[in-house]
PDB file of C-alpha atoms in Angstrom:
ATOM      1  CA  MET F   1      14.685 177.340 118.797  1.00  0.00           C
ATOM      2  CA  ASN F   2      13.890 180.525 120.810  1.00  0.00           C
ATOM      3  CA  GLU F   3      13.883 179.818 124.556  1.00  0.00           C
ATOM      4  CA  ALA F   4      10.784 182.023 124.824  1.00  0.00           C
ATOM      5  CA  ASN F   5       8.866 179.179 123.174  1.00  0.00           C
ATOM      6  CA  ALA F   6      10.137 176.589 125.684  1.00  0.00           C
ATOM      7  CA  PHE F   7       7.701 175.491 128.370  1.00  0.00           C
ATOM      8  CA  ALA F   8       7.725 173.085 131.286  1.00  0.00           C
ATOM      9  CA  LEU F   9       4.395 171.394 131.922  1.00  0.00           C
ATOM     10  CA  PRO F  10       1.508 173.846 132.052  1.00  0.00           C
ATOM     11  CA  LEU F  11      -1.606 173.142 134.069  1.00  0.00           C
ATOM     12  CA  HIS F  12      -3.323 171.327 131.213  1.00  0.00           C
ATOM     13  CA  PRO F  13      -0.904 169.339 129.028  1.00  0.00           C
ATOM     14  CA  PRO F  14      -2.394 167.420 126.086  1.00  0.00           C
ATOM     15  CA  ALA F  15      -4.144 164.212 127.151  1.00  0.00           C
ATOM     16  CA  GLN F  16      -2.791 162.122 124.272  1.00  0.00           C
ATOM     17  CA  THR F  17      -1.028 163.265 121.147  1.00  0.00           C
ATOM     18  CA  GLN F  18       2.099 162.901 119.098  1.00  0.00           C
ATOM     19  CA  GLY F  19       5.155 165.129 118.930  1.00  0.00           C
ATOM     20  CA  GLU F  20       8.669 165.470 117.630  1.00  0.00           C
ATOM     21  CA  VAL F  21      11.732 165.037 119.832  1.00  0.00           C
ATOM     22  CA  VAL F  22      13.796 168.235 119.634  1.00  0.00           C
ATOM     23  CA  ALA F  23      16.293 167.759 122.492  1.00  0.00           C
ATOM     24  CA  ILE F  24      17.503 165.114 124.940  1.00  0.00           C
ATOM     25  CA  GLN F  25      18.490 166.096 128.476  1.00  0.00           C
ATOM     26  CA  THR F  26      21.383 164.560 130.416  1.00  0.00           C
ATOM     27  CA  ASP F  27      18.940 163.269 133.062  1.00  0.00           C
ATOM     28  CA  GLY F  28      17.073 161.199 130.456  1.00  0.00           C
ATOM     29  CA  THR F  29      14.117 163.537 129.912  1.00  0.00           C
ATOM     30  CA  PHE F  30      13.075 164.750 126.456  1.00  0.00           C
ATOM     31  CA  TRP F  31      11.966 168.042 124.990  1.00  0.00           C
ATOM     32  CA  VAL F  32       9.140 167.330 122.529  1.00  0.00           C
ATOM     33  CA  ALA F  33       7.569 169.836 120.130  1.00  0.00           C
ATOM     34  CA  ILE F  34       3.773 169.770 119.862  1.00  0.00           C
ATOM     35  CA  GLU F  35       2.179 172.290 117.498  1.00  0.00           C
ATOM     36  CA  GLY F  36       5.167 174.623 117.741  1.00  0.00           C
ATOM     37  CA  ARG F  37       5.568 174.463 121.546  1.00  0.00           C
ATOM     38  CA  ARG F  38       8.070 172.444 123.544  1.00  0.00           C
ATOM     39  CA  TRP F  39       7.093 170.131 126.392  1.00  0.00           C
ATOM     40  CA  LEU F  40       9.320 168.360 128.892  1.00  0.00           C
ATOM     41  CA  THR F  41       8.477 164.632 128.991  1.00  0.00           C
ATOM     42  CA  GLN F  42       9.478 161.557 130.926  1.00  0.00           C
ATOM     43  CA  ARG F  43      10.221 158.327 129.104  1.00  0.00           C
ATOM     44  CA  ALA F  44       7.881 155.465 130.044  1.00  0.00           C
ATOM     45  CA  ALA F  45       9.448 152.208 131.210  1.00  0.00           C
ATOM     46  CA  SER F  46       7.695 150.351 128.384  1.00  0.00           C
ATOM     47  CA  CYS F  47       9.487 152.484 125.752  1.00  0.00           C
ATOM     48  CA  LEU F  48      12.602 150.347 125.283  1.00  0.00           C
ATOM     49  CA  LEU F  49      13.517 151.870 121.918  1.00  0.00           C
ATOM     50  CA  THR F  50      15.615 154.927 122.716  1.00  0.00           C
ATOM     51  CA  PRO F  51      14.115 158.032 121.040  1.00  0.00           C
ATOM     52  CA  ASP F  52      16.422 160.268 119.024  1.00  0.00           C
ATOM     53  CA  VAL F  53      16.177 163.890 117.914  1.00  0.00           C
ATOM     54  CA  GLY F  54      13.700 164.161 115.050  1.00  0.00           C
ATOM     55  CA  ASP F  55      11.699 161.051 115.962  1.00  0.00           C
ATOM     56  CA  ILE F  56       7.887 161.242 116.106  1.00  0.00           C
ATOM     57  CA  VAL F  57       6.717 159.878 119.465  1.00  0.00           C
ATOM     58  CA  LEU F  58       3.425 159.038 121.182  1.00  0.00           C
ATOM     59  CA  LEU F  59       2.657 161.115 124.300  1.00  0.00           C
ATOM     60  CA  MET F  60       0.128 160.745 127.091  1.00  0.00           C
ATOM     61  CA  THR F  61      -0.597 162.752 130.231  1.00  0.00           C
ATOM     62  CA  VAL F  62      -1.167 161.041 133.575  1.00  0.00           C
ATOM     63  CA  GLU F  63      -1.731 163.220 136.673  1.00  0.00           C
ATOM     64  CA  GLN F  64      -0.187 166.310 135.079  1.00  0.00           C
ATOM     65  CA  GLN F  65       2.901 164.338 134.002  1.00  0.00           C
ATOM     66  CA  LEU F  66       3.523 164.035 130.269  1.00  0.00           C
ATOM     67  CA  TRP F  67       4.924 160.614 129.354  1.00  0.00           C
ATOM     68  CA  LEU F  68       6.693 159.485 126.202  1.00  0.00           C
ATOM     69  CA  LEU F  69       5.116 156.098 125.495  1.00  0.00           C
ATOM     70  CA  ALA F  70       6.570 154.921 122.178  1.00  0.00           C
ATOM     71  CA  VAL F  71       8.460 155.877 119.059  1.00  0.00           C
ATOM     72  CA  LEU F  72       6.033 156.059 116.131  1.00  0.00           C
ATOM     73  CA  THR F  73       8.459 156.878 113.310  1.00  0.00           C
ATOM     74  CA  ARG F  74      12.213 157.366 113.319  1.00  0.00           C
ATOM     75  CA  ALA F  75      13.861 160.368 111.719  1.00  0.00           C
ATOM     76  CA  HIS F  76      16.690 158.189 110.420  1.00  0.00           C
ATOM     77  CA  PRO F  77      15.401 154.621 109.904  1.00  0.00           C
ATOM     78  CA  THR F  78      18.749 153.367 108.581  1.00  0.00           C
ATOM     79  CA  GLN F  79      20.669 154.404 111.708  1.00  0.00           C
ATOM     80  CA  ALA F  80      21.278 151.918 114.507  1.00  0.00           C
ATOM     81  CA  ALA F  81      18.343 151.494 116.891  1.00  0.00           C
ATOM     82  CA  HIS F  82      19.075 151.262 120.625  1.00  0.00           C
ATOM     83  CA  LEU F  83      17.020 149.277 123.134  1.00  0.00           C
ATOM     84  CA  HIS F  84      17.682 150.389 126.704  1.00  0.00           C
ATOM     85  CA  CYS F  85      16.331 149.852 130.197  1.00  0.00           C
ATOM     86  CA  ASP F  86      17.740 150.975 133.555  1.00  0.00           C
ATOM     87  CA  SER F  87      17.632 147.483 135.101  1.00  0.00           C
ATOM     88  CA  ASP F  88      18.282 143.868 134.136  1.00  0.00           C
ATOM     89  CA  LEU F  89      16.531 142.714 130.951  1.00  0.00           C
ATOM     90  CA  HIS F  90      15.124 139.195 130.628  1.00  0.00           C
ATOM     91  CA  LEU F  91      13.787 137.751 127.360  1.00  0.00           C
ATOM     92  CA  SER F  92      11.800 134.513 127.503  1.00  0.00           C
ATOM     93  CA  SER F  93       9.791 132.464 125.043  1.00  0.00           C
ATOM     94  CA  ALA F  94       7.713 129.299 125.318  1.00  0.00           C
ATOM     95  CA  GLY F  95       8.891 128.360 121.834  1.00  0.00           C
ATOM     96  CA  THR F  96      11.990 129.153 119.802  1.00  0.00           C
ATOM     97  CA  LEU F  97      13.946 132.381 120.241  1.00  0.00           C
ATOM     98  CA  GLN F  98      15.651 133.198 116.942  1.00  0.00           C
ATOM     99  CA  LEU F  99      18.037 136.014 116.021  1.00  0.00           C
ATOM    100  CA  SER F 100      18.785 136.631 112.344  1.00  0.00           C
ATOM    101  CA  SER F 101      21.053 139.286 110.822  1.00  0.00           C
ATOM    102  CA  PRO F 102      23.890 139.581 108.280  1.00  0.00           C
ATOM    103  CA  GLN F 103      26.309 140.347 111.151  1.00  0.00           C
ATOM    104  CA  PHE F 104      26.177 139.647 114.890  1.00  0.00           C
ATOM    105  CA  LYS F 105      28.219 141.399 117.597  1.00  0.00           C
ATOM    106  CA  LEU F 106      28.140 140.827 121.351  1.00  0.00           C
ATOM    107  CA  ASN F 107      29.998 143.044 123.843  1.00  0.00           C
ATOM    108  CA  ALA F 108      30.034 142.436 127.596  1.00  0.00           C
ATOM    109  CA  ALA F 109      32.463 142.765 130.505  1.00  0.00           C
ATOM    110  CA  GLN F 110      31.462 139.307 131.800  1.00  0.00           C
ATOM    111  CA  GLY F 111      29.309 136.530 130.399  1.00  0.00           C
ATOM    112  CA  THR F 112      27.777 133.196 131.355  1.00  0.00           C
ATOM    113  CA  CYS F 113      26.264 130.661 128.965  1.00  0.00           C
ATOM    114  CA  ASP F 114      24.267 127.691 130.339  1.00  0.00           C
ATOM    115  CA  ILE F 115      23.058 125.323 127.595  1.00  0.00           C
ATOM    116  CA  ASP F 116      22.252 121.634 128.146  1.00  0.00           C
ATOM    117  CA  GLU F 117      23.073 120.687 124.539  1.00  0.00           C
ATOM    118  CA  LEU F 118      24.704 122.921 121.931  1.00  0.00           C
ATOM    119  CA  LYS F 119      25.246 122.272 118.223  1.00  0.00           C
ATOM    120  CA  TYR F 120      27.260 124.651 116.064  1.00  0.00           C
ATOM    121  CA  HIS F 121      27.457 124.658 112.279  1.00  0.00           C
ATOM    122  CA  GLY F 122      29.732 127.085 110.474  1.00  0.00           C
ATOM    123  CA  LYS F 123      32.593 127.496 108.035  1.00  0.00           C
ATOM    124  CA  SER F 124      35.244 128.727 110.478  1.00  0.00           C
ATOM    125  CA  VAL F 125      35.832 129.735 114.108  1.00  0.00           C
ATOM    126  CA  SER F 126      38.596 132.075 115.298  1.00  0.00           C
ATOM    127  CA  ALA F 127      39.196 132.881 118.975  1.00  0.00           C
ATOM    128  CA  TRP F 128      41.836 135.084 120.625  1.00  0.00           C
ATOM    129  CA  VAL F 129      42.112 134.685 124.413  1.00  0.00           C
ATOM    130  CA  ASN F 130      44.808 135.236 127.029  1.00  0.00           C
ATOM    131  CA  VAL F 131      43.934 132.137 129.072  1.00  0.00           C
ATOM    132  CA  GLY F 132      41.788 129.178 127.993  1.00  0.00           C
ATOM    133  CA  ARG F 133      40.503 126.503 130.373  1.00  0.00           C
ATOM    134  CA  PHE F 134      38.314 123.521 129.485  1.00  0.00           C
ATOM    135  CA  PHE F 135      36.947 120.986 131.998  1.00  0.00           C
ATOM    136  CA  GLY F 136      34.889 117.884 131.319  1.00  0.00           C
ATOM    137  CA  LYS F 137      34.576 114.124 131.623  1.00  0.00           C
ATOM    138  CA  GLN F 138      35.135 113.167 127.995  1.00  0.00           C
ATOM    139  CA  CYS F 139      36.460 114.895 124.874  1.00  0.00           C
ATOM    140  CA  GLU F 140      36.209 113.581 121.313  1.00  0.00           C
ATOM    141  CA  SER F 141      37.408 115.307 118.146  1.00  0.00           C
ATOM    142  CA  ILE F 142      37.661 114.137 114.541  1.00  0.00           C
ATOM    143  CA  TRP F 143      39.726 116.121 112.027  1.00  0.00           C
ATOM    144  CA  GLU F 144      41.233 115.522 108.612  1.00  0.00           C
ATOM    145  CA  SER F 145      44.312 117.531 109.630  1.00  0.00           C
ATOM    146  CA  VAL F 146      45.544 118.962 112.954  1.00  0.00           C
ATOM    147  CA  SER F 147      48.402 121.457 113.392  1.00  0.00           C
ATOM    148  CA  GLN F 148      49.691 122.758 116.732  1.00  0.00           C
ATOM    149  CA  PHE F 149      52.355 125.409 117.367  1.00  0.00           C
ATOM    150  CA  SER F 150      53.560 126.478 120.795  1.00  0.00           C
ATOM    151  CA  GLN F 151      56.666 127.618 122.700  1.00  0.00           C
ATOM    152  CA  ARG F 152      56.174 125.031 125.436  1.00  0.00           C
ATOM    153  CA  LEU F 153      53.897 121.997 125.656  1.00  0.00           C
ATOM    154  CA  LEU F 154      53.252 119.947 128.804  1.00  0.00           C
ATOM    155  CA  ARG F 155      50.978 116.920 128.704  1.00  0.00           C
ATOM    156  CA  LYS F 156      50.389 114.715 131.736  1.00  0.00           C
ATOM    157  CA  THR F 157      48.420 111.449 131.748  1.00  0.00           C
ATOM    158  CA  ALA F 158      47.715 109.818 135.093  1.00  0.00           C
ATOM    159  CA  GLN F 159      47.022 106.294 133.766  1.00  0.00           C
ATOM    160  CA  CYS F 160      47.517 105.109 130.194  1.00  0.00           C
ATOM    161  CA  GLU F 161      48.254 106.985 126.990  1.00  0.00           C
ATOM    162  CA  GLN F 162      48.112 105.164 123.661  1.00  0.00           C
ATOM    163  CA  VAL F 163      49.036 106.259 120.142  1.00  0.00           C
ATOM    164  CA  ARG F 164      47.876 104.365 117.051  1.00  0.00           C
ATOM    165  CA  ALA F 165      49.367 105.660 113.788  1.00  0.00           C
ATOM    166  CA  GLY F 166      50.208 104.432 110.298  1.00  0.00           C
ATOM    167  CA  GLN F 167      53.606 106.127 110.590  1.00  0.00           C
ATOM    168  CA  LEU F 168      55.186 107.999 113.511  1.00  0.00           C
ATOM    169  CA  ASP F 169      58.001 110.503 112.944  1.00  0.00           C
ATOM    170  CA  VAL F 170      59.553 112.296 115.935  1.00  0.00           C
ATOM    171  CA  LYS F 171      62.297 114.857 115.353  1.00  0.00           C
ATOM    172  CA  THR F 172      63.963 117.192 117.866  1.00  0.00           C
ATOM    173  CA  GLU F 173      66.608 119.832 117.223  1.00  0.00           C
ATOM    174  CA  ASP F 174      68.706 119.180 120.339  1.00  0.00           C
ATOM    175  CA  PHE F 175      67.806 116.457 122.843  1.00  0.00           C
ATOM    176  CA  THR F 176      65.451 113.470 123.119  1.00  0.00           C
ATOM    177  CA  ARG F 177      64.996 111.509 126.333  1.00  0.00           C
ATOM    178  CA  LEU F 178      62.903 108.417 127.040  1.00  0.00           C
ATOM    179  CA  HIS F 179      62.843 107.198 130.628  1.00  0.00           C
ATOM    180  CA  ALA F 180      60.735 104.558 132.351  1.00  0.00           C
ATOM    181  CA  LYS F 181      60.989 101.789 134.905  1.00  0.00           C
ATOM    182  CA  ASN F 182      60.654  99.296 132.063  1.00  0.00           C
ATOM    183  CA  THR F 183      61.081 100.073 128.350  1.00  0.00           C
ATOM    184  CA  PHE F 184      60.211  97.719 125.503  1.00  0.00           C
ATOM    185  CA  ILE F 185      61.065  98.371 121.852  1.00  0.00           C
ATOM    186  CA  SER F 186      60.020  95.783 119.305  1.00  0.00           C
ATOM    187  CA  SER F 187      59.447  95.521 115.565  1.00  0.00           C
ATOM    188  CA  LYS F 188      58.392  92.795 113.149  1.00  0.00           C
ATOM    189  CA  THR F 189      61.018  93.364 110.475  1.00  0.00           C
ATOM    190  CA  LEU F 190      63.795  95.835 111.263  1.00  0.00           C
ATOM    191  CA  THR F 191      65.134  97.813 114.194  1.00  0.00           C
ATOM    192  CA  ARG F 192      67.894 100.267 113.354  1.00  0.00           C
ATOM    193  CA  MET F 193      70.003 102.602 115.482  1.00  0.00           C
ATOM    194  CA  ASP F 194      72.289 105.075 113.704  1.00  0.00           C
ATOM    195  CA  ALA F 195      74.613 107.610 115.367  1.00  0.00           C
ATOM    196  CA  LYS F 196      78.253 108.632 115.570  1.00  0.00           C
ATOM    197  CA  GLN F 197      78.378 107.128 119.056  1.00  0.00           C
ATOM    198  CA  ILE F 198      76.073 104.623 120.701  1.00  0.00           C
ATOM    199  CA  HIS F 199      76.409 103.949 124.453  1.00  0.00           C
ATOM    200  CA  MET F 200      74.444 101.098 125.990  1.00  0.00           C
ATOM    201  CA  GLY F 201      74.654  99.954 129.594  1.00  0.00           C
TER     202      GLY F 201
END
C-alpha cells in the first residue's frame, strides 16, 4: 500500500465502524483500513482474541483514540486462534468448566495443580521425566500385570514388609545375600538346597 495513503489519527476519527487489519506493529498497535484509508489503532484489553492481517475488526473512538474492540470475522478461520493478555489470566465458573477437543496440548515452564479429588479415565498414559517424586500417606494399586526395569533399585521399609504370592521365583546372575538377626525358613512338604558346595556354620 502507498505510504501516502497512511494516516495517524486525524482530528475526527470515525466514532464506531469496522475495518480490515492490514499491518501489525512491533509495539502491539494495528494499522486498520477503513474505506481505503489506514488508521493506527490500540487494542482494547477486552479483545483477547489476537487479530491477524486480513481480519475484520470492530473499532470505536474514545477521546480521539481509536480502539480495536473485537474481531468480527477472521480472514483464515481454519488457522489457529490465539488468546492473549499482558497479565495473569484467571478463568472461573460457578458450575462445570469443560474443555473438549480432538487433541489437547499444554506448554508451560512451571505448573501447579491443586485438586481435592481427581479421577482419570483413559486407554493409556505415557510420561517421560528426569526426576519423579511422589509423597503421600497411603498408596494402593491393582493391576493384572506389572513389569519393572531399572539399572538399580533400592527399597527401604522402616517397619514390616510382607509378600503374599502363589509362587515366588527369585533369580540373580551373580550374588544373593540374605542377612538378619534371626532367619526362619520353613515349608510344609519339602525344603531343598542344591549347589556344588554348601557351607553352613
